[in-house]
Amino acid sequence: MIKRLNIRTNKRNELVDITYEIRRLVRESGVREGICVIFCPHTTAGLTINENADPSVRVDISEHLSSLVPENKNYKHLEGNADSHIKSVIVGQSLSLIIENGDIILGTWQGIFFCEFDGPRSRYVLVKII
Amino acid sequence: MIKRLNIRTNKRNELVDITYEIRRLVRESGVREGICVIFCPHTTAGLTINENADPSVRVDISEHLSSLVPENKNYKHLEGNADSHIKSVIVGQSLSLIIENGDIILGTWQGIFFCEFDGPRSRYVLVKII
Amino acid sequence: MIKRLNIRTNKRNELVDITYEIRRLVRESGVREGICVIFCPHTTAGLTINENADPSVRVDISEHLSSLVPENKNYKHLEGNADSHIKSVIVGQSLSLIIENGDIILGTWQGIFFCEFDGPRSRYVLVKII
């Protein structure tokens, strides 16, 4: 019961709301109670949960991370995306969510975001439901 | 088997030690071996594990996060808590712990902390034991 | 089914690749499908997933974290490792991985790293397979 969710990103840095798609995968699985692990198999992207009501929140998150980890610095990795790797470490690559009554539990204002730090690219995440 | 733990915070930024309460919930569940997922349903708070012996450690954590993500900056989100959302992303919203012999495994110096970044407020976390 | 992996670190700040050892533990467990939780019981270390192809990536990660959280600052914790505790919070202490066909799923460029922030020391991580 591993599902794959494909994601198309459009900018170098972008938080993509994948809440609807994750909820759909969980509902389709038929699992009523359990755990949902979402895993990002990329080294220049990540996963997080935050507000999906006001779209300016995700812009602030993305822009502030870029101020903490600038794109251009004297990095040793020479592919031009050392900052993307560092942001991935700060944000994290896996989420563990709780399933109840056939749906994941999220707070009122919470959405699940794929964090692109080296786009635009074709990406995917893996979802395991137990 | 989802338990709710209510938390009252007293400051804007505060790390609240919830180790005792989480351990009690796990013991009461009667589960001897498994996994415990703790989930924070708030977008301006988080969960972490760190030292709970010297209380100055949690002060340093909280204050240094505030120096990395200042409260007042030219953020786009206009509710005055953009910094709280960004800190939540940096710290994370879920923890996966290992249960053995009816108790969660923690290192000698480790405690579980609810990280308040926009208090004081009434908060809660959800605990799933499998 | 909890396994312990001992790790010897050699520097104050160092990312140690533990991918091979984790994969071996999962294969030896005989579990074909499931979840693998890796837990770091230390308060001045962490766990992350990132690129293990170009070794300069882990150097950039380690050095940039040190620039965000300097070793010497007016911290309240007086043991000289307040920075190590703060880095541990930023990186995180547990990973949830997906097991398929008897092996953990990782992206092409991904490796699992133990993040030492207060070495050199003898460390360990715990691995629970369900």
Short mmCIF file of C-alpha atoms in Angstrom, two decimals:
data_model
loop_
_atom_site.label_atom_id
_atom_site.label_comp_id
_atom_site.label_asym_id
_atom_site.label_seq_id
_atom_site.Cartn_x
_atom_site.Cartn_y
_atom_site.Cartn_z
CA MET A 1 0.00 0.00 0.00
CA ILE A 2 2.49 2.60 -1.21
CA LYS A 3 1.09 5.37 -3.36
CA ARG A 4 2.99 7.83 -5.50
CA LEU A 5 1.93 11.43 -5.93
CA ASN A 6 3.48 13.34 -8.83
CA ILE A 7 4.08 17.07 -8.38
CA ARG A 8 5.01 19.66 -10.98
CA THR A 9 6.76 22.73 -9.57
CA ASN A 10 7.02 26.04 -11.36
CA LYS A 11 9.62 28.12 -9.52
CA ARG A 12 13.03 27.65 -7.93
CA ASN A 13 11.51 28.09 -4.45
CA GLU A 14 7.85 27.22 -3.97
CA LEU A 15 5.56 25.61 -1.40
CA VAL A 16 2.98 23.46 -3.21
CA ASP A 17 -0.20 22.56 -1.32
CA ILE A 18 -0.72 18.78 -1.64
CA THR A 19 -3.35 18.43 1.12
CA TYR A 20 -6.22 17.53 -1.20
CA GLU A 21 -4.27 14.83 -3.04
CA ILE A 22 -2.95 13.25 0.17
CA ARG A 23 -6.47 13.18 1.68
CA ARG A 24 -7.77 11.54 -1.49
CA LEU A 25 -5.09 8.81 -1.37
CA VAL A 26 -5.89 8.08 2.28
CA ARG A 27 -9.65 7.90 1.61
CA GLU A 28 -9.11 5.64 -1.39
CA SER A 29 -6.99 3.26 0.71
CA GLY A 30 -10.00 2.39 2.84
CA VAL A 31 -7.87 2.49 6.01
CA ARG A 32 -10.03 3.80 8.88
CA GLU A 33 -7.47 4.11 11.70
CA GLY A 34 -3.70 4.25 11.41
CA ILE A 35 -0.65 6.18 10.42
CA CYS A 36 0.27 7.85 7.13
CA VAL A 37 3.96 8.38 6.37
CA ILE A 38 4.75 10.82 3.55
CA PHE A 39 8.29 10.63 2.20
CA CYS A 40 10.16 13.02 -0.10
CA PRO A 41 12.81 11.11 -2.13
CA HIS A 42 14.58 14.30 -3.29
CA THR A 43 17.64 15.94 -1.71
CA THR A 44 16.76 19.52 -2.71
CA ALA A 45 13.14 19.53 -1.54
CA GLY A 46 11.21 18.80 1.64
CA LEU A 47 7.82 18.39 3.31
CA THR A 48 6.11 20.52 5.93
CA ILE A 49 2.74 21.35 7.44
CA ASN A 50 1.59 24.93 7.87
CA GLU A 51 -1.19 27.40 7.16
CA ASN A 52 -2.94 27.08 3.80
CA ALA A 53 -5.58 29.78 4.38
CA ASP A 54 -3.57 32.97 3.72
CA PRO A 55 -1.24 32.31 0.75
CA SER A 56 1.16 35.01 2.02
CA VAL A 57 2.26 32.66 4.83
CA ARG A 58 3.91 30.24 2.42
CA VAL A 59 5.61 33.16 0.63
CA ASP A 60 7.03 34.40 3.94
CA ILE A 61 8.26 30.90 4.79
CA SER A 62 9.94 30.48 1.43
CA GLU A 63 11.50 33.96 1.40
CA HIS A 64 12.74 33.82 4.97
CA LEU A 65 14.37 30.42 4.38
CA SER A 66 16.15 32.02 1.41
CA SER A 67 17.40 34.84 3.63
CA LEU A 68 18.74 32.29 6.15
CA VAL A 69 20.31 30.15 3.41
CA PRO A 70 21.34 32.40 0.50
CA GLU A 71 21.61 30.91 -2.98
CA ASN A 72 24.98 32.48 -3.65
CA LYS A 73 27.68 31.89 -1.10
CA ASN A 74 31.10 30.34 -1.14
CA TYR A 75 29.75 26.76 -0.98
CA LYS A 76 31.94 23.74 -1.73
CA HIS A 77 29.25 21.89 -3.73
CA LEU A 78 29.61 23.31 -7.23
CA GLU A 79 26.23 22.54 -8.81
CA GLY A 80 24.70 25.87 -7.72
CA ASN A 81 22.17 24.27 -5.39
CA ALA A 82 24.01 23.84 -2.09
CA ASP A 83 21.41 26.17 -0.54
CA SER A 84 18.64 23.81 -1.72
CA HIS A 85 20.29 20.85 0.05
CA ILE A 86 20.67 22.86 3.28
CA LYS A 87 17.03 23.99 3.21
CA SER A 88 15.95 20.38 2.73
CA VAL A 89 17.79 19.44 5.94
CA ILE A 90 16.18 22.31 7.87
CA VAL A 91 12.62 21.50 6.71
CA GLY A 92 12.84 17.69 6.73
CA GLN A 93 11.96 14.87 4.36
CA SER A 94 9.24 12.82 6.07
CA LEU A 95 5.94 13.45 7.86
CA SER A 96 4.01 11.09 10.14
CA LEU A 97 0.28 11.83 10.22
CA ILE A 98 -2.55 10.24 12.21
CA ILE A 99 -5.54 8.66 10.40
CA GLU A 100 -8.95 8.62 12.11
CA ASN A 101 -12.32 7.73 10.57
CA GLY A 102 -10.68 7.21 7.19
CA ASP A 103 -9.09 10.66 6.99
CA ILE A 104 -5.86 12.28 8.16
CA ILE A 105 -6.14 14.59 11.16
CA LEU A 106 -5.10 18.16 10.47
CA GLY A 107 -5.68 21.35 12.47
CA THR A 108 -8.19 23.92 11.20
CA TRP A 109 -5.59 25.99 9.40
CA GLN A 110 -3.14 23.25 8.45
CA GLY A 111 -2.23 22.11 4.98
CA ILE A 112 0.51 19.75 3.76
CA PHE A 113 3.16 21.36 1.58
CA PHE A 114 5.76 20.01 -0.78
CA CYS A 115 8.70 22.41 -0.45
CA GLU A 116 10.55 22.94 -3.71
CA PHE A 117 14.00 24.47 -3.27
CA ASP A 118 15.56 23.76 -6.68
CA GLY A 119 12.79 23.94 -9.23
CA PRO A 120 11.07 24.05 -11.54
CA ARG A 121 11.09 20.26 -11.74
CA SER A 122 8.96 17.14 -11.93
CA ARG A 123 8.89 15.71 -8.42
CA TYR A 124 7.03 13.05 -6.46
CA VAL A 125 6.36 11.94 -2.92
CA LEU A 126 5.59 8.47 -1.60
CA VAL A 127 2.72 7.77 0.78
CA LYS A 128 2.59 4.70 3.01
CA ILE A 129 -0.63 3.98 4.90
CA ILE A 130 -0.66 1.46 7.76
CA MET B 1 -6.46 4.90 20.37
CA ILE B 2 -5.92 8.61 19.86
CA LYS B 3 -5.34 10.64 22.99
CA ARG B 4 -5.49 14.40 23.37
CA LEU B 5 -3.18 16.32 25.66
CA ASN B 6 -4.19 19.89 26.50
CA ILE B 7 -1.42 22.44 27.06
CA ARG B 8 -1.66 25.94 28.51
CA THR B 9 1.18 28.24 27.45
CA ASN B 10 2.13 31.43 29.27
CA LYS B 11 4.45 33.38 26.99
CA ARG B 12 4.75 34.27 23.31
CA ASN B 13 7.77 31.96 22.95
CA GLU B 14 8.09 29.03 25.34
CA LEU B 15 9.17 25.39 25.35
CA VAL B 16 6.81 23.39 27.56
CA ASP B 17 8.03 20.02 28.87
CA ILE B 18 5.30 17.43 28.14
CA THR B 19 7.44 14.32 28.78
CA TYR B 20 5.60 13.22 31.92
CA GLU B 21 2.15 13.51 30.35
CA ILE B 22 3.17 11.67 27.16
CA ARG B 23 4.74 8.85 29.19
CA ARG B 24 1.55 8.57 31.26
CA LEU B 25 -0.63 8.32 28.12
CA VAL B 26 1.60 5.58 26.72
CA ARG B 27 1.58 3.60 29.98
CA GLU B 28 -2.20 3.92 30.27
CA SER B 29 -2.63 2.61 26.72
CA GLY B 30 -1.25 -0.76 27.79
CA VAL B 31 0.76 -1.04 24.53
CA ARG B 32 4.03 -2.86 25.27
CA GLU B 33 5.88 -2.56 21.96
CA GLY B 34 5.21 -0.15 19.13
CA ILE B 35 5.33 3.38 17.84
CA CYS B 36 3.98 6.61 19.29
CA VAL B 37 3.24 9.47 16.91
CA ILE B 38 2.77 12.90 18.50
CA PHE B 39 1.13 15.50 16.27
CA CYS B 40 0.82 19.27 16.73
CA PRO B 41 -2.33 20.57 14.97
CA HIS B 42 -1.26 24.24 15.22
CA THR B 43 0.52 26.30 12.54
CA THR B 44 2.39 28.60 14.96
CA ALA B 45 3.78 25.93 17.29
CA GLY B 46 5.85 22.76 17.01
CA LEU B 47 7.28 19.71 18.73
CA THR B 48 10.86 18.80 19.53
CA ILE B 49 13.03 16.64 21.76
CA ASN B 50 15.95 18.07 23.69
CA GLU B 51 17.56 18.40 27.10
CA ASN B 52 15.20 18.84 30.05
CA ALA B 53 17.83 18.77 32.80
CA ASP B 54 19.24 22.33 32.62
CA PRO B 55 16.31 24.73 31.98
CA SER B 56 18.68 27.24 30.36
CA VAL B 57 18.93 24.98 27.29
CA ARG B 58 15.30 25.55 26.33
CA VAL B 59 15.77 29.31 26.85
CA ASP B 60 18.78 29.31 24.51
CA ILE B 61 16.79 27.34 21.91
CA SER B 62 13.85 29.71 22.08
CA GLU B 63 15.96 32.88 22.05
CA HIS B 64 18.24 31.74 19.24
CA LEU B 65 15.26 30.79 17.07
CA SER B 66 13.95 34.32 17.66
CA SER B 67 17.27 35.77 16.54
CA LEU B 68 17.13 33.66 13.34
CA VAL B 69 13.46 34.53 12.71
CA PRO B 70 12.76 38.02 14.10
CA GLU B 71 9.21 38.93 15.11
CA ASN B 72 9.29 42.24 13.28
CA LYS B 73 10.31 42.19 9.65
CA ASN B 74 8.71 43.19 6.40
CA TYR B 75 6.58 39.99 6.20
CA LYS B 76 3.64 39.69 3.79
CA HIS B 77 1.36 37.91 6.29
CA LEU B 78 -0.21 40.77 8.24
CA GLU B 79 -1.36 39.07 11.46
CA GLY B 80 1.92 39.81 13.27
CA ASN B 81 2.88 36.15 13.59
CA ALA B 82 4.65 35.33 10.33
CA ASP B 83 7.74 34.56 12.45
CA SER B 84 5.72 31.99 14.43
CA HIS B 85 4.73 30.15 11.23
CA ILE B 86 8.34 30.08 10.01
CA LYS B 87 9.63 28.74 13.35
CA SER B 88 6.98 26.01 13.21
CA VAL B 89 8.37 24.89 9.83
CA ILE B 90 11.94 24.85 11.14
CA VAL B 91 11.11 22.83 14.27
CA GLY B 92 8.49 20.48 12.80
CA GLN B 93 5.00 19.30 13.72
CA SER B 94 5.26 15.57 14.34
CA LEU B 95 7.46 13.17 16.31
CA SER B 96 7.78 9.40 15.93
CA LEU B 97 8.91 7.66 19.11
CA ILE B 98 9.67 4.02 19.85
CA ILE B 99 7.75 2.15 22.59
CA GLU B 100 9.46 -0.71 24.46
CA ASN B 101 8.27 -2.46 27.62
CA GLY B 102 5.25 -0.19 27.82
CA ASP B 103 7.23 3.07 27.82
CA ILE B 104 8.68 5.41 25.21
CA ILE B 105 12.43 5.26 24.71
CA LEU B 106 14.22 8.53 25.44
CA GLY B 107 17.91 9.26 26.01
CA THR B 108 19.13 10.08 29.52
CA TRP B 109 18.87 13.84 29.02
CA GLN B 110 15.94 13.95 26.60
CA GLY B 111 12.54 15.45 27.21
CA ILE B 112 9.64 16.12 24.82
CA PHE B 113 8.79 19.78 24.33
CA PHE B 114 5.76 21.57 22.96
CA CYS B 115 7.20 24.68 21.27
CA GLU B 116 4.94 27.71 21.60
CA PHE B 117 5.77 30.47 19.13
CA ASP B 118 2.61 32.62 19.34
CA GLY B 119 1.31 32.38 22.90
CA PRO B 120 0.02 32.61 25.43
CA ARG B 121 -2.72 30.24 24.23
CA SER B 122 -4.65 27.07 24.97
CA ARG B 123 -3.11 24.38 22.79
CA TYR B 124 -3.23 20.61 22.40
CA VAL B 125 -1.35 17.76 20.80
CA LEU B 126 -2.66 14.40 19.59
CA VAL B 127 -0.99 11.12 20.46
CA LYS B 128 -1.46 7.96 18.41
CA ILE B 129 -0.11 4.69 19.80
CA ILE B 130 0.22 1.63 17.56
CA MET C 1 12.44 -5.72 17.10
CA ILE C 2 14.56 -2.76 18.19
CA LYS C 3 18.09 -2.65 16.88
CA ARG C 4 20.95 -0.50 18.10
CA LEU C 5 23.55 0.97 15.77
CA ASN C 6 26.74 2.28 17.38
CA ILE C 7 28.46 5.25 15.74
CA ARG C 8 31.90 6.67 16.42
CA THR C 9 32.29 10.33 15.46
CA ASN C 10 35.62 12.05 14.90
CA LYS C 11 34.96 15.79 14.83
CA ARG C 12 32.87 18.35 16.72
CA ASN C 13 30.60 18.78 13.69
CA GLU C 14 30.25 15.91 11.26
CA LEU C 15 27.61 14.16 9.14
CA VAL C 16 28.21 10.41 9.25
CA ASP C 17 26.67 8.29 6.48
CA ILE C 18 24.79 5.37 8.13
CA THR C 19 22.79 4.29 5.06
CA TYR C 20 24.56 0.96 4.59
CA GLU C 21 24.17 -0.07 8.24
CA ILE C 22 20.48 0.90 8.36
CA ARG C 23 19.77 -1.03 5.14
CA ARG C 24 21.54 -4.06 6.58
CA LEU C 25 19.45 -3.95 9.78
CA VAL C 26 16.23 -3.73 7.76
CA ARG C 27 17.23 -6.62 5.49
CA GLU C 28 18.24 -8.76 8.47
CA SER C 29 14.86 -8.12 10.13
CA GLY C 30 13.10 -10.02 7.34
CA VAL C 31 10.29 -7.43 7.25
CA ARG C 32 9.08 -7.06 3.65
CA GLU C 33 6.63 -4.15 3.93
CA GLY C 34 6.36 -1.60 6.69
CA ILE C 35 7.82 1.39 8.43
CA CYS C 36 11.28 1.97 9.88
CA VAL C 37 11.64 4.57 12.63
CA ILE C 38 15.19 5.73 13.39
CA PHE C 39 15.61 7.56 16.68
CA CYS C 40 18.56 9.59 17.99
CA PRO C 41 18.67 9.48 21.83
CA HIS C 42 21.18 12.35 22.10
CA THR C 43 20.41 16.05 22.69
CA THR C 44 23.41 17.42 20.79
CA ALA C 45 23.05 15.35 17.62
CA GLY C 46 20.37 14.64 15.02
CA LEU C 47 19.31 12.64 11.98
CA THR C 48 18.71 13.75 8.41
CA ILE C 49 18.49 12.50 4.86
CA ASN C 50 20.41 14.18 2.05
CA GLU C 51 22.83 13.65 -0.80
CA ASN C 52 25.59 11.11 -0.24
CA ALA C 53 27.11 11.25 -3.73
CA ASP C 54 29.20 14.45 -3.55
CA PRO C 55 30.84 14.62 -0.08
CA SER C 56 31.02 18.43 -0.32
CA VAL C 57 27.25 18.61 0.23
CA ARG C 58 27.51 17.35 3.81
CA VAL C 59 30.37 19.80 4.46
CA ASP C 60 28.22 22.70 3.21
CA ILE C 61 25.32 21.55 5.41
CA SER C 62 27.52 21.29 8.48
CA GLU C 63 29.33 24.59 7.89
CA HIS C 64 26.20 26.56 7.08
CA LEU C 65 24.44 25.28 10.21
CA SER C 66 27.48 26.50 12.17
CA SER C 67 27.16 29.93 10.57
CA LEU C 68 23.45 30.06 11.54
CA VAL C 69 24.15 28.81 15.08
CA PRO C 70 27.63 29.98 16.14
CA GLU C 71 29.51 28.00 18.79
CA ASN C 72 30.46 31.09 20.76
CA LYS C 73 27.66 33.43 21.72
CA ASN C 74 26.28 34.76 24.97
CA TYR C 75 24.26 31.55 25.67
CA LYS C 76 22.77 30.83 29.10
CA HIS C 77 23.71 27.13 29.07
CA LEU C 78 27.28 27.10 30.36
CA GLU C 79 28.59 23.76 29.10
CA GLY C 80 29.89 25.22 25.84
CA ASN C 81 27.49 23.27 23.66
CA ALA C 82 24.32 25.38 23.56
CA ASP C 83 24.85 25.63 19.79
CA SER C 84 24.83 21.82 19.56
CA HIS C 85 21.44 21.62 21.30
CA ILE C 86 19.97 24.27 18.99
CA LYS C 87 21.24 22.52 15.85
CA SER C 88 19.69 19.27 17.11
CA VAL C 89 16.29 21.01 17.29
CA ILE C 90 16.67 22.43 13.76
CA VAL C 91 17.66 19.08 12.19
CA GLY C 92 15.40 16.76 14.21
CA GLN C 93 15.79 13.51 16.16
CA SER C 94 13.64 10.94 14.37
CA LEU C 95 13.09 9.72 10.81
CA SER C 96 10.19 7.64 9.47
CA LEU C 97 11.11 5.61 6.41
CA ILE C 98 9.03 3.33 4.18
CA ILE C 99 10.02 -0.33 3.71
CA GLU C 100 9.14 -2.12 0.45
CA ASN C 101 10.38 -5.51 -0.76
CA GLY C 102 12.53 -5.89 2.33
CA ASP C 103 14.45 -2.64 1.86
CA ILE C 104 13.97 1.01 2.80
CA ILE C 105 12.96 3.33 -0.02
CA LEU C 106 15.42 6.14 -0.70
CA GLY C 107 15.76 8.47 -3.66
CA THR C 108 18.66 7.99 -6.10
CA TRP C 109 20.90 10.51 -4.36
CA GLN C 110 19.69 10.07 -0.80
CA GLY C 111 21.67 8.75 2.13
CA ILE C 112 20.86 8.69 5.86
CA PHE C 113 23.14 10.80 8.04
CA PHE C 114 23.84 10.89 11.73
CA CYS C 115 24.51 14.56 12.49
CA GLU C 116 27.16 15.06 15.17
CA PHE C 117 27.15 18.55 16.67
CA ASP C 118 29.23 17.99 19.83
CA GLY C 119 31.81 15.35 19.03
CA PRO C 120 33.99 13.48 18.89
CA ARG C 121 31.92 10.95 20.86
CA SER C 122 30.60 7.42 20.97
CA ARG C 123 26.97 7.63 19.88
CA TYR C 124 24.15 5.31 18.88
CA VAL C 125 20.77 5.35 17.19
CA LEU C 126 17.81 3.01 17.70
CA VAL C 127 15.94 1.44 14.81
CA LYS C 128 12.39 0.11 15.14
CA ILE C 129 10.93 -1.90 12.25
CA ILE C 130 7.18 -2.57 12.07
#
